Short mmCIF file of C-alpha atoms and ligand atoms in Angstrom, two decimals:
data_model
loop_
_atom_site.label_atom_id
_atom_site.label_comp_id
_atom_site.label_asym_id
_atom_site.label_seq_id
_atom_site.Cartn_x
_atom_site.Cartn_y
_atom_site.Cartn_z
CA UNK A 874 -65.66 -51.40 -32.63
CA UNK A 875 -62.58 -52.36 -34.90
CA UNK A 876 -61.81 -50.20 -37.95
CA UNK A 877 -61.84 -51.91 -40.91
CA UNK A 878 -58.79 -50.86 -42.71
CA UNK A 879 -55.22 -48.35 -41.83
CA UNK A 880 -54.77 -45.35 -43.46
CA UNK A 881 -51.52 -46.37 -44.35
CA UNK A 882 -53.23 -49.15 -46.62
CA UNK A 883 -53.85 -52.94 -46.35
CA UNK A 884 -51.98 -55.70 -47.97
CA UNK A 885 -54.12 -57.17 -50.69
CA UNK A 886 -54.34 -60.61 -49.96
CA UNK A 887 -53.55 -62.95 -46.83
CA UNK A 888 -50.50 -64.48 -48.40
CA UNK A 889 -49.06 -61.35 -48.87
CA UNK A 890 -49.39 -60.78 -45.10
CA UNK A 891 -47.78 -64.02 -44.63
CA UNK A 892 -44.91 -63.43 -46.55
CA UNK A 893 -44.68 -59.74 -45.48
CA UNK A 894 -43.90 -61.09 -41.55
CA UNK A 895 -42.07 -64.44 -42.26
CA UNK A 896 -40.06 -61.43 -44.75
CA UNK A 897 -39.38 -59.69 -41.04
CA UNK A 898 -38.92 -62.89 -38.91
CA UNK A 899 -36.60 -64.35 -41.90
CA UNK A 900 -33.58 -62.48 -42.06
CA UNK A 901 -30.00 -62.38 -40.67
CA UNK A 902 -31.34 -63.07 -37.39
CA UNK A 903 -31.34 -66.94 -38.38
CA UNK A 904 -28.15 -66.91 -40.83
CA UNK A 905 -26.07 -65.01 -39.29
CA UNK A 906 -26.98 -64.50 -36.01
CA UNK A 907 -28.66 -68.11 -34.78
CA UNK A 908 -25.26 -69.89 -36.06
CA UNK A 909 -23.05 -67.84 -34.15
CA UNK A 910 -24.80 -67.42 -30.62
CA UNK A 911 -25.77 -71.58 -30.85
CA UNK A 912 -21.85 -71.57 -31.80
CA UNK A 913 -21.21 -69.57 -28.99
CA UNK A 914 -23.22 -71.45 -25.95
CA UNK A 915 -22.29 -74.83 -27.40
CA UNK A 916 -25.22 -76.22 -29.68
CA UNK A 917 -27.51 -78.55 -29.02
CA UNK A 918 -29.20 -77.34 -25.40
CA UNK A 919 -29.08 -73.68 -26.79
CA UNK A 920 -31.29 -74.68 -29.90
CA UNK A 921 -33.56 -77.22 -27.63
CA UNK A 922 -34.35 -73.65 -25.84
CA UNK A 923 -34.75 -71.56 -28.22
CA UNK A 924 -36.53 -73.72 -29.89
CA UNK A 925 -39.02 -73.83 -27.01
CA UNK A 926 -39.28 -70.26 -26.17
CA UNK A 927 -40.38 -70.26 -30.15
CA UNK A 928 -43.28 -72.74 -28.84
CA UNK A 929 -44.64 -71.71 -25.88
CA UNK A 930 -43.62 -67.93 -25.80
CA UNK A 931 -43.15 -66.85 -29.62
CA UNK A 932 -46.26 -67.86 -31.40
CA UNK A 933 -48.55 -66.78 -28.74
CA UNK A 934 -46.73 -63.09 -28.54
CA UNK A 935 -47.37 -63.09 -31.90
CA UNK A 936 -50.77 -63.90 -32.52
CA UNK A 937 -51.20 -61.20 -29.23
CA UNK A 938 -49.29 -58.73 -31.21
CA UNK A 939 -51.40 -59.46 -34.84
CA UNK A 940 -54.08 -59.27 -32.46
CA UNK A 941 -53.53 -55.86 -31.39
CA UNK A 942 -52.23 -54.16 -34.28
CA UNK A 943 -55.57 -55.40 -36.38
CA UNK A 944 -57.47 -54.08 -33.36
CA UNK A 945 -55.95 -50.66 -33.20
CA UNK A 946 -55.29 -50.42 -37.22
CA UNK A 947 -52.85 -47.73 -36.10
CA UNK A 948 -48.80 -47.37 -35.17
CA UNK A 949 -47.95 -49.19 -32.30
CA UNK A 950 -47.68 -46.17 -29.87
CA UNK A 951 -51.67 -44.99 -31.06
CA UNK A 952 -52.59 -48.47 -31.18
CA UNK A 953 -51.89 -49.03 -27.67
CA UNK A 954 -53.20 -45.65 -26.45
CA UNK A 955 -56.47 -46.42 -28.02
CA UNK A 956 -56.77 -50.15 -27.17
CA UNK A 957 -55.69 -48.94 -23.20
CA UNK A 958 -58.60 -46.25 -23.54
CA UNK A 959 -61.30 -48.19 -24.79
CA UNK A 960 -60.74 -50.30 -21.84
CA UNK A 961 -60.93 -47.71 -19.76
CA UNK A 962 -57.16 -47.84 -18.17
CA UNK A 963 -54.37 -45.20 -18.50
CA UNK A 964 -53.04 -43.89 -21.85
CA UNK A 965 -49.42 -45.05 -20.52
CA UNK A 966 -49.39 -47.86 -22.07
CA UNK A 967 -48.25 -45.80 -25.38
CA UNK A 968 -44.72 -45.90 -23.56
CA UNK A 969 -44.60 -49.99 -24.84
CA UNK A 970 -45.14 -48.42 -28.54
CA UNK A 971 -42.53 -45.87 -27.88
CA UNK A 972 -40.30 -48.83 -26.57
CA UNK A 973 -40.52 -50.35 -29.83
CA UNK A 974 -39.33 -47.25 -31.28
CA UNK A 975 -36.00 -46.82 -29.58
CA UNK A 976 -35.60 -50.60 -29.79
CA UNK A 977 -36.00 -50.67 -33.52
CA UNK A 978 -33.66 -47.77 -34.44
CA UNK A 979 -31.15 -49.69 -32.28
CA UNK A 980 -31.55 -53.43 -33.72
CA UNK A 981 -31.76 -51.46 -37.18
CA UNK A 982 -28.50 -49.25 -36.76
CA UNK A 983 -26.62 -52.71 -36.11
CA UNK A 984 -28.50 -54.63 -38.45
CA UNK A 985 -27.50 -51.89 -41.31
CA UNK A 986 -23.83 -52.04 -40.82
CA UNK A 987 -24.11 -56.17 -40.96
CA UNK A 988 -26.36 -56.65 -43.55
CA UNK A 989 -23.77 -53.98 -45.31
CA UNK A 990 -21.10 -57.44 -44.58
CA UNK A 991 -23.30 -59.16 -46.80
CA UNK A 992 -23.64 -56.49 -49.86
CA UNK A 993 -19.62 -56.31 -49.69
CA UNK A 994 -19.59 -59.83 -49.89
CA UNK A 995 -21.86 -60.38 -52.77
CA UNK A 996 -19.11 -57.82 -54.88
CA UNK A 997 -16.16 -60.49 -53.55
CA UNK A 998 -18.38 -63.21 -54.37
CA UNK A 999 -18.77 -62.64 -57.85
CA UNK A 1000 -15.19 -61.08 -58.42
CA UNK A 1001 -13.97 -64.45 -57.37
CA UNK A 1002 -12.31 -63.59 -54.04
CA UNK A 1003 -13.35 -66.60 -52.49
CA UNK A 1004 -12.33 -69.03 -55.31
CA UNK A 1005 -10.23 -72.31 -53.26
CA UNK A 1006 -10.10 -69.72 -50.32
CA UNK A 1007 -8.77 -71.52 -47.26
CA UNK A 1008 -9.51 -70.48 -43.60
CA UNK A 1009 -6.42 -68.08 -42.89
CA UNK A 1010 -7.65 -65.91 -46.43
CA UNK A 1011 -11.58 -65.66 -44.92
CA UNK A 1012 -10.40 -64.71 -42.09
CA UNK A 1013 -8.41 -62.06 -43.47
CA UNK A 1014 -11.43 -61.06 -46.07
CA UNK A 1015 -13.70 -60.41 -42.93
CA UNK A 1016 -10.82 -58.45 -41.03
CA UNK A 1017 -9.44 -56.36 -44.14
CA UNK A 1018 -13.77 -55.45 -44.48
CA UNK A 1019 -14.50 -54.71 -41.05
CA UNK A 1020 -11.20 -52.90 -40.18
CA UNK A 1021 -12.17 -50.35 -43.27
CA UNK A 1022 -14.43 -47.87 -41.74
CA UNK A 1023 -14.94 -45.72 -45.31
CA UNK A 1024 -15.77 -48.95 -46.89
CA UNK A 1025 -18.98 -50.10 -44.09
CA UNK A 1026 -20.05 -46.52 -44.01
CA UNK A 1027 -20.93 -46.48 -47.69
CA UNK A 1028 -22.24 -49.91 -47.86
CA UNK A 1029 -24.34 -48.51 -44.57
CA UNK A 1030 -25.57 -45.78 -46.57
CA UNK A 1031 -26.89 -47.79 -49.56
CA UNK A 1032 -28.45 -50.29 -47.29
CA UNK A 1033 -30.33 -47.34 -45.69
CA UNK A 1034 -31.30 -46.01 -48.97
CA UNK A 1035 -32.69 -49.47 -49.99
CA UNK A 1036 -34.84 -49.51 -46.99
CA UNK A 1037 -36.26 -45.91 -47.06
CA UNK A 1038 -36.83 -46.34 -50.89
CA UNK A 1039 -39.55 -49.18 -50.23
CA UNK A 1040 -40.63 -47.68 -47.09
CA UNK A 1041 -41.47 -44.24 -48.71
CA UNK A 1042 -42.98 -46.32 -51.57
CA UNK A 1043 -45.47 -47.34 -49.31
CA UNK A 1044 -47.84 -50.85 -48.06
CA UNK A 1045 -49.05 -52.51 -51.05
CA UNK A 1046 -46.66 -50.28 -53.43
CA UNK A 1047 -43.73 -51.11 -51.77
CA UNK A 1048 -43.28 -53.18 -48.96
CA UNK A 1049 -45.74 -56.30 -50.58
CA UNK A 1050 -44.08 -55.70 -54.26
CA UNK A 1051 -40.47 -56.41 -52.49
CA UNK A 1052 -41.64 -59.44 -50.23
CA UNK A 1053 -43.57 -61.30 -53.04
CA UNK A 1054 -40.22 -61.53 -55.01
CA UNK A 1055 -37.64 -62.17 -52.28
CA UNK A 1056 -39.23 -64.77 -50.53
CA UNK A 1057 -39.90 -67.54 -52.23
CA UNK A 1058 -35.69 -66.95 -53.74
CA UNK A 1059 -34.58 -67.00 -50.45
CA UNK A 1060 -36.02 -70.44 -49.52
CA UNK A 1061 -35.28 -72.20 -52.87
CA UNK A 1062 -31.40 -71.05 -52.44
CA UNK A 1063 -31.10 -72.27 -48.56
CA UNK A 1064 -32.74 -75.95 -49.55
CA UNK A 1065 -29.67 -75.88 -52.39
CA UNK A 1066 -27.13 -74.72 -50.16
CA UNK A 1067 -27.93 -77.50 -47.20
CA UNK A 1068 -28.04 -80.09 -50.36
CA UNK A 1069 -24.37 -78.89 -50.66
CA UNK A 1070 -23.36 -79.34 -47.21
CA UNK A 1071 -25.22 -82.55 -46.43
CA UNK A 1072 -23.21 -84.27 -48.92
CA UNK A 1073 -19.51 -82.99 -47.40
CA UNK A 1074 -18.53 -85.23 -44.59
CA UNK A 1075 -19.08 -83.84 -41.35
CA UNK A 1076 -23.18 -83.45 -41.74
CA UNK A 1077 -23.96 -85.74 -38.75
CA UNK A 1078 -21.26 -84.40 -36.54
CA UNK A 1079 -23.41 -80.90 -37.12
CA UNK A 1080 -26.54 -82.64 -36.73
CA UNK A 1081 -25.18 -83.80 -33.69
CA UNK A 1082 -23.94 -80.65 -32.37
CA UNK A 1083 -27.14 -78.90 -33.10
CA UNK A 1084 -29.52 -81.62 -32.11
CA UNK A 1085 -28.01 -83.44 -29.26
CA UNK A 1086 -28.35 -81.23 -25.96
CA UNK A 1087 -25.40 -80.93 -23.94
CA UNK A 1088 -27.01 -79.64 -20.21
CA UNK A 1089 -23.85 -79.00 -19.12
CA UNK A 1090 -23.03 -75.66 -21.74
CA UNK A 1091 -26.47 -74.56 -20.35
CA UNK A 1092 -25.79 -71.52 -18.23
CA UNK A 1093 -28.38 -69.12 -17.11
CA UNK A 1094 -26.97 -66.59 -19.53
CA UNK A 1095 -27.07 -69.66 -22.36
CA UNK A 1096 -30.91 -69.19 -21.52
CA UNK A 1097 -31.29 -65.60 -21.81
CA UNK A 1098 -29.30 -65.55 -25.08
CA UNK A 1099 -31.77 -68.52 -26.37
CA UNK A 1100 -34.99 -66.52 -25.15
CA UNK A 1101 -33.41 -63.21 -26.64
CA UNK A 1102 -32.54 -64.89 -30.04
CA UNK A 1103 -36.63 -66.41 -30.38
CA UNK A 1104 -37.92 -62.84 -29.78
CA UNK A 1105 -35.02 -61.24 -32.18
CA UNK A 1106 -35.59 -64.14 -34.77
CA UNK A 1107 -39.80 -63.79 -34.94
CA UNK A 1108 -39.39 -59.87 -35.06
CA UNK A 1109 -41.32 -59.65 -31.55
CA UNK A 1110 -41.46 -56.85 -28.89
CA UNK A 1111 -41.07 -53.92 -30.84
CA UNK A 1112 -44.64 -53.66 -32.86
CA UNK A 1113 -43.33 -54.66 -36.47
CA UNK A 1114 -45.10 -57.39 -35.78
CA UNK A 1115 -48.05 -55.32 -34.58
CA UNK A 1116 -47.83 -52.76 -37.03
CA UNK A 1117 -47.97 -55.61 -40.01
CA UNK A 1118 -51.32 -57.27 -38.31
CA UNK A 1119 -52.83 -53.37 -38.17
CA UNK A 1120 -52.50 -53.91 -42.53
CA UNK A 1121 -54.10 -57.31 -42.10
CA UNK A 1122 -57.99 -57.99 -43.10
CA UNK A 1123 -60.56 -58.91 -40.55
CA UNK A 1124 -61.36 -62.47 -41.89
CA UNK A 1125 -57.62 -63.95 -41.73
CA UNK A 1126 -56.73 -66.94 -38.74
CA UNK A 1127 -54.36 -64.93 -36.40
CA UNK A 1128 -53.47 -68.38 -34.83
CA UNK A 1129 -53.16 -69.96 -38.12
CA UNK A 1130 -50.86 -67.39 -40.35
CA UNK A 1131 -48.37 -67.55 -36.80
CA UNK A 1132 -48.01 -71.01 -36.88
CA UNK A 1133 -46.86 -70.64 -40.44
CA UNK A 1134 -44.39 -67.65 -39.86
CA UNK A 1135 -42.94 -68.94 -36.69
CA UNK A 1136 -42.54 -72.33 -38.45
CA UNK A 1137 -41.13 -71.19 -41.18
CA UNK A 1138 -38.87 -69.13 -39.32
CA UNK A 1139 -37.02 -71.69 -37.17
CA UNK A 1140 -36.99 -74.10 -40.21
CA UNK A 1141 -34.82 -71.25 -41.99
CA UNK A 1142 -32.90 -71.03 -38.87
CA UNK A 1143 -32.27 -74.63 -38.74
CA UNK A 1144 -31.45 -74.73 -41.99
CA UNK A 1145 -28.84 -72.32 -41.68
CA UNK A 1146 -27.05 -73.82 -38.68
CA UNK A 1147 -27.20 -77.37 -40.87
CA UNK A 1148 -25.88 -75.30 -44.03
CA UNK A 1149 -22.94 -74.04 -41.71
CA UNK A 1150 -21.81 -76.48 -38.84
CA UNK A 1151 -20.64 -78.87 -41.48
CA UNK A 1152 -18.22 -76.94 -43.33
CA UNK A 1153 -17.16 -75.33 -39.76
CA UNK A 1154 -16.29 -79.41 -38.50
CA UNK A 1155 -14.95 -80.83 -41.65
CA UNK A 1156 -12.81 -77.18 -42.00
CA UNK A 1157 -11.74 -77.77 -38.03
CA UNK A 1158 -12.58 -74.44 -37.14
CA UNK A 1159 -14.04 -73.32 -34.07
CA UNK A 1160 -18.11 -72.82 -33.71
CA UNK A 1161 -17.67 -69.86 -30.59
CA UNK A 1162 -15.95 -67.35 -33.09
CA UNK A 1163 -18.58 -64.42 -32.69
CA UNK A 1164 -20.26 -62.38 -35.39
CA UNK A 1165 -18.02 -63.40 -38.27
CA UNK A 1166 -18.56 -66.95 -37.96
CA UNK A 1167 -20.74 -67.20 -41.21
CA UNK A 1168 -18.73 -64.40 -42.86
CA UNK A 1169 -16.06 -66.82 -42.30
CA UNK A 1170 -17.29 -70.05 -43.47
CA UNK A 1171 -19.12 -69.59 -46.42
CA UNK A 1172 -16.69 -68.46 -48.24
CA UNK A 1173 -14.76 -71.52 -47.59
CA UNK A 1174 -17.67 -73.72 -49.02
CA UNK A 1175 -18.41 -71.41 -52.50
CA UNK A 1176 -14.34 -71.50 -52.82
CA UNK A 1177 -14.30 -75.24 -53.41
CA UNK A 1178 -17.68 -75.87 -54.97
CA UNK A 1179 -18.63 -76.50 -58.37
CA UNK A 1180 -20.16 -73.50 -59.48
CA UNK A 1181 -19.31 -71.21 -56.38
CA UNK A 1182 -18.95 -68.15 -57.74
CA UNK A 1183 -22.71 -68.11 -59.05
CA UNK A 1184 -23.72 -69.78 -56.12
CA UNK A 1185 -21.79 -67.85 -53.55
CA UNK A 1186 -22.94 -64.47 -55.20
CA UNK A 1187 -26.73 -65.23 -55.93
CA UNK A 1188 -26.92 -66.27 -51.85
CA UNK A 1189 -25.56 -63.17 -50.64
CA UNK A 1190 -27.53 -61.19 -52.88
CA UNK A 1191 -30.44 -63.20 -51.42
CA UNK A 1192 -29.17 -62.60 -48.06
CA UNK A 1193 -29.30 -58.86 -48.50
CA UNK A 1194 -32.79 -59.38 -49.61
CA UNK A 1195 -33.55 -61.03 -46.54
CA UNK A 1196 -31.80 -58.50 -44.44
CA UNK A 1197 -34.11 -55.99 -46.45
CA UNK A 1198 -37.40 -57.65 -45.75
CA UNK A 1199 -36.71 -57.22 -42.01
CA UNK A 1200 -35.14 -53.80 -42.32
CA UNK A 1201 -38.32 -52.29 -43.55
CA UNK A 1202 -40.44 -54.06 -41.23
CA UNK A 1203 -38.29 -52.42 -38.43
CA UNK A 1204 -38.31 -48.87 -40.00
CA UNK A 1205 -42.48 -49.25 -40.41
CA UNK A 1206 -43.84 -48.61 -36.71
CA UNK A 1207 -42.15 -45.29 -36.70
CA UNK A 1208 -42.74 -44.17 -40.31
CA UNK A 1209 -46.49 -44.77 -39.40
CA UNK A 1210 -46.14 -42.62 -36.30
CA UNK A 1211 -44.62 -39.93 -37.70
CA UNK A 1212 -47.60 -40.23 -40.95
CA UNK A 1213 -50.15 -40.37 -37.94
CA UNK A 1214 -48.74 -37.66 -35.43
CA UNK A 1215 -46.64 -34.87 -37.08
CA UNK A 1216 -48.42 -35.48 -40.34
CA UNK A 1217 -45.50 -35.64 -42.30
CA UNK A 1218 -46.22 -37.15 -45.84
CA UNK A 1219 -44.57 -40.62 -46.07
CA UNK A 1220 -41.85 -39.97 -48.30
CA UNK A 1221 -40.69 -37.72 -45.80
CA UNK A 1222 -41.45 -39.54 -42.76
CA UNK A 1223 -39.34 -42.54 -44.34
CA UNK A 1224 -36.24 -40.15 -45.40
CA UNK A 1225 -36.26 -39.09 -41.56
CA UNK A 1226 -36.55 -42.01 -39.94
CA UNK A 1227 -33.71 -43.37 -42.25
CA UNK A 1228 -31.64 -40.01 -41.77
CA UNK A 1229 -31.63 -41.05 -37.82
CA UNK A 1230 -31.01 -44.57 -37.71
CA UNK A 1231 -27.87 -43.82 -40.49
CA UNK A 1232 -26.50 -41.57 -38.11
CA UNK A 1233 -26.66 -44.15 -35.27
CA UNK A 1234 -25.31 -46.77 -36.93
CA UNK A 1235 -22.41 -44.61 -37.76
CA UNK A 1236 -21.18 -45.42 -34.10
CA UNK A 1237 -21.77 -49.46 -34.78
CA UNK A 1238 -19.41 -49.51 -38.30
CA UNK A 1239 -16.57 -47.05 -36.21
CA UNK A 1240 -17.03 -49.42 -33.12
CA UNK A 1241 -15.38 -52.24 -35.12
CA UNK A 1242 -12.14 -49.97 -35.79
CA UNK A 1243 -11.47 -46.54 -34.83
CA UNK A 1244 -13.19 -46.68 -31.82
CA UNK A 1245 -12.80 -50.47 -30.84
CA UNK A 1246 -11.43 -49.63 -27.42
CA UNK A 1247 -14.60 -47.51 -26.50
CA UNK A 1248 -16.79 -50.14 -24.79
CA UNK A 1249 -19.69 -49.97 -22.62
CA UNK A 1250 -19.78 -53.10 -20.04
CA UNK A 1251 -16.74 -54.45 -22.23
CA UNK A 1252 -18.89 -54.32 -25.31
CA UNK A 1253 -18.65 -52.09 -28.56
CA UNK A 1254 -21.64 -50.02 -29.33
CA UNK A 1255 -22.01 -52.89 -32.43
CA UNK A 1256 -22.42 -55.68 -29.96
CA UNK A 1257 -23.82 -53.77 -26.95
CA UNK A 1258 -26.88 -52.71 -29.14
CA UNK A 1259 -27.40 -56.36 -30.38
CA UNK A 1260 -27.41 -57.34 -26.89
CA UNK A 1261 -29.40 -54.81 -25.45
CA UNK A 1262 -32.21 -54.97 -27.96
CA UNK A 1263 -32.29 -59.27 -28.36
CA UNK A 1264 -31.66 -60.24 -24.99
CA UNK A 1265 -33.23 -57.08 -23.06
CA UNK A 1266 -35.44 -55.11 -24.78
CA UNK A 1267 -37.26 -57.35 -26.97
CA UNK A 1268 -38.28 -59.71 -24.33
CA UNK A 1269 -39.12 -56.85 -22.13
CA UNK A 1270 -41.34 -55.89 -24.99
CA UNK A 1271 -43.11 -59.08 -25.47
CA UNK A 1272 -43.56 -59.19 -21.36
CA UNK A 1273 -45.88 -56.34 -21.27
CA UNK A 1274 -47.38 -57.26 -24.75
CA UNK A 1275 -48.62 -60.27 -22.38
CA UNK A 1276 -49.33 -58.37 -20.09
CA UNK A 1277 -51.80 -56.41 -21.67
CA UNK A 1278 -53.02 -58.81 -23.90
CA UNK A 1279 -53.74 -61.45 -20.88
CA UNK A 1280 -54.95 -58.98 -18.19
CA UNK A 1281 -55.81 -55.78 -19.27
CA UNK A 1282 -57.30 -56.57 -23.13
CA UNK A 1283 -61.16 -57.70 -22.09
CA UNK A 1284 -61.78 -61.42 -22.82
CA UNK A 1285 -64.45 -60.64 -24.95
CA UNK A 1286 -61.94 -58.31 -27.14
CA UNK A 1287 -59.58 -61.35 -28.03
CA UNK A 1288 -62.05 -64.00 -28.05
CA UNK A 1289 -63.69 -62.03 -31.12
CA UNK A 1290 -60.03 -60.63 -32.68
CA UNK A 1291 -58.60 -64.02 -32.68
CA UNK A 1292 -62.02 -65.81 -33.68
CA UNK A 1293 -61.21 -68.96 -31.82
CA UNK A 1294 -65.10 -68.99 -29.79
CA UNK A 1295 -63.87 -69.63 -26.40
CA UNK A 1296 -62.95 -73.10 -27.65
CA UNK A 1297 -59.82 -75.36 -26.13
CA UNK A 1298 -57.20 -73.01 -28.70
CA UNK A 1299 -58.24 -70.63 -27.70
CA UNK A 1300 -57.88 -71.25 -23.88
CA UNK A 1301 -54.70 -72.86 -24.18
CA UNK A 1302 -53.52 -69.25 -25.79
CA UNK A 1303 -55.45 -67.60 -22.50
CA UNK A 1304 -53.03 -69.79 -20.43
CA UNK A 1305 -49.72 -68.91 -22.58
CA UNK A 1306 -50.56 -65.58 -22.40
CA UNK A 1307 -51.75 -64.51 -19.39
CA UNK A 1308 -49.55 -66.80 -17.11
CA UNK A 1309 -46.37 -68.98 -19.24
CA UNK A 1310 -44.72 -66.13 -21.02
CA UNK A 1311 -45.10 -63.61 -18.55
CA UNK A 1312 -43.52 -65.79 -16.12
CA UNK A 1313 -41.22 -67.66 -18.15
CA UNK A 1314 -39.97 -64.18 -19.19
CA UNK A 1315 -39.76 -62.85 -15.80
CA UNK A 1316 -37.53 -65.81 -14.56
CA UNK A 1317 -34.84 -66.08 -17.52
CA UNK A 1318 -34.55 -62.64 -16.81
CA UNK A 1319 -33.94 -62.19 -13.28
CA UNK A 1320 -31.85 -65.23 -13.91
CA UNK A 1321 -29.51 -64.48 -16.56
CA UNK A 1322 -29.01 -61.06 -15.55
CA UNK A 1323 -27.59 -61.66 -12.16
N1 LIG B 2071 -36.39 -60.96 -37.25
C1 LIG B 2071 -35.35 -60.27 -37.92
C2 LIG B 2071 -34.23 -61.26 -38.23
O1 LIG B 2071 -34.26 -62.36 -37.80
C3 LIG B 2071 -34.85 -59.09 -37.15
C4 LIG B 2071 -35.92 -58.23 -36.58
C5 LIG B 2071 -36.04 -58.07 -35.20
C6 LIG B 2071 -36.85 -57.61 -37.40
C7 LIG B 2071 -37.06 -57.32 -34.65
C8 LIG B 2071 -37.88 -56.84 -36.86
C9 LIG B 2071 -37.98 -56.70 -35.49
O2 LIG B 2071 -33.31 -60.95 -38.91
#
């Protein structure tokens, strides 16, 4: 039978659940990242799949990986021993939980470094950098930033300490006190900021871009990058997911609270791309400029807006907070481990975790200067991690989260975990599970990676 409740504590109501996981889908993965990889494979046919991979391979990976982690009320790697062993089949399927290990302290020694960007711009924000900035000075912001190696490294460092702080702090102590706050900020600031853009000129020529799907952009790698950027975006394939569902009480709708965080998710990721494209068309810039893209054009927008400098600042600030919200959700599965396995208090557990991912994404921040010509398939360790992790590892992840969920998990196990009674929900989810995903994974894989 289930357990009732983690040893690492519970959050205390279902809303904080919710806003705990849309905390770790919401982040930079849908303002900084979605803009810039739709930029890059041409708009509208990248966001049609994406947005479909969110459909009918997201939300049903997540309520599978809720599922789970409520079942197992443990870190993903003991979670999935003990699920595989009640069923009677081999303890190796730990090795998925120990997957999602290596694959967060990737995504997060990356995701450190970048949402580092976003502290240095909130200082340049509110110093009034970007006041009537024009596209040759943002340029030159991001470039004078991400040429300074001394400069990421200690906004690297703080962003670490942030996320160990309310990590160590603990479930309801610390991660739930941070999300109840940031949250509903976030979304009140993005609704202001796509007011502000919808009323510049070039709105429908971003609509357009975003909205109107161009089949002829759509490679087989356009795919993959679409699939990767739905499991990257939803926080799926590495057990943050799972480990959040193992603090979630028995009596909440696992189908019901995904709908709402996937939703949520791509509206904030829509959002974004309808808060950006328009300033990037009416500014003639170019929409396949990489990671800086929305380093680049915001500051544009705040420089000529009434108000920018408030504005300008409080979004970045609420961008970090975002960026946080994820952070700790990626630092969780192995803090729990490490509470569960080496019984390490988890204070400690936290500051070591932290101490290793730091030292990893030490190699990201250089990769952008001193060691820019050190590449791995032509990438930088920055950009080979994001790669790796979005558009290999996380959907790799999510496969054999399927997997197990669909064909090894017994029927009666997720029939009574998701509490759907064998009804036409609940057999639709059966069919996702056991054959869509896998397969749909399987193919945009073998595809985009030839
Ligand atoms: N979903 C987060 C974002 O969009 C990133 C993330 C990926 C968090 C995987 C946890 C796990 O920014």
């Amino acid at each position: 039978m289930a357990t009732t409740t983690s040893v690492h504590g519970m959050w205390t109501t279902r809303l904080a659940f919710i806003l705990a996981a849309t905390g770790s889908a919401v982040g930079l993965g849908n303002i900084w990242r979605f803009p810039y990889t739709a930029g890059e494979y041409g708009g509208g046919a990248f966001v049609l799949i994406y947005l479909l991979c969110v459909a009918a391979i997201g939300i049903p990976i997540m309520m599978a990986e809720i599922m789970l982690g409520r079942r197992g009320r443990q870190s993903p790697i003991n979670t999935m021993r003990t699920l595989a062993q009640r069923e009677g089949k081999h303890p190796a399927w730990q090795l998925l939980g120990w997957m999602g290990i290596v694959t967060g302290f990737l995504i997060l020694s990356f995701y450190s470094v970048v949402a580092g960007w976003t502290m240095a711009y909130t200082v340049r924000s509110a110093t009034g950098v970007f006041l009537n900035i024009d596209t040759a000075g943002a340029d030159a912001v991001f470039g004078a930033l991400t040429g300074d190696a001394e400069r990421l490294l200690a906004w690297h460092t703080i962003f670490m300490v942030m996320c160990v702080f309310v990590t160590a702090r603990g479930v309801a102590g610390g991660l739930e006190k941070a999300v109840r706050f940031l949250m509903p900020t976030l979304f009140l600031l993005l609704v202001l900021l796509v007011i502000y853009s919808f009323s510049t000129g070039s709105f429908a020529k971003a609509a357009d871009y975003l909205f109107t799907p161009d089949f002829s952009k759509l490679s087989a790698t356009a795919v993959l990058s679409a699939m990767g950027q739905a499991f990257f975006s939803l926080s799926l394939g590495m057990g943050a997911i799972m480990i959040y569902g193992s603090y979630l009480h028995s009596e909440a709708s696992i189908g019901g609270n995904s709908l709402i965080i996937a939703g949520m998710d791509s509206l904030v990721a829509i959002l974004a791309g309808l808060a950006i494209f328009p300033i990037v068309f009416a500014n003639g810039m170019q929409p396949e400029q990489g990671s800086g893209l929305v380093f680049k054009v915001l500051p544009i927008t705040f420089g000529s807006m009434p108000g920018g400098v408030l504005f300008s600042t409080l979004f970045f600030v609420l961008l970090v907070f975002a960026a946080w919200t994820s952070a700790i959700s990626l630092l969780e599965p192995v803090v729990a481990w490490l509470v569960e396995n080496l019984g390490l208090s988890r204070v400690r557990a936290a500051v070591l975790a932290g101490v290793s991912v730091w030292l990893l994404g030490i190699a990201c921040l250089l990769s952008l200067n001193e060691w820019s010509d050190v590449t791995i398939f032509g990438k930088g360790f920055l950009d080979l991690f994001d790669f790796l992790t979005a558009n290999i590892l996380l959907p790799l992840g999510g496969l054999l989260i399927a997997i197990f969920s669909g064909w090894v998990l017994s029927r009666a196990v997720s029939v009574d975990e998701l509490a759907l009674d064998e009804g036409l929900t609940y057999r639709l989810w059966r069919v996702l599970i056991r054959y869509v995903a896998p397969l749909a994974v399987a193919v945009v894989f073998v595809a985009g990676l030839i």
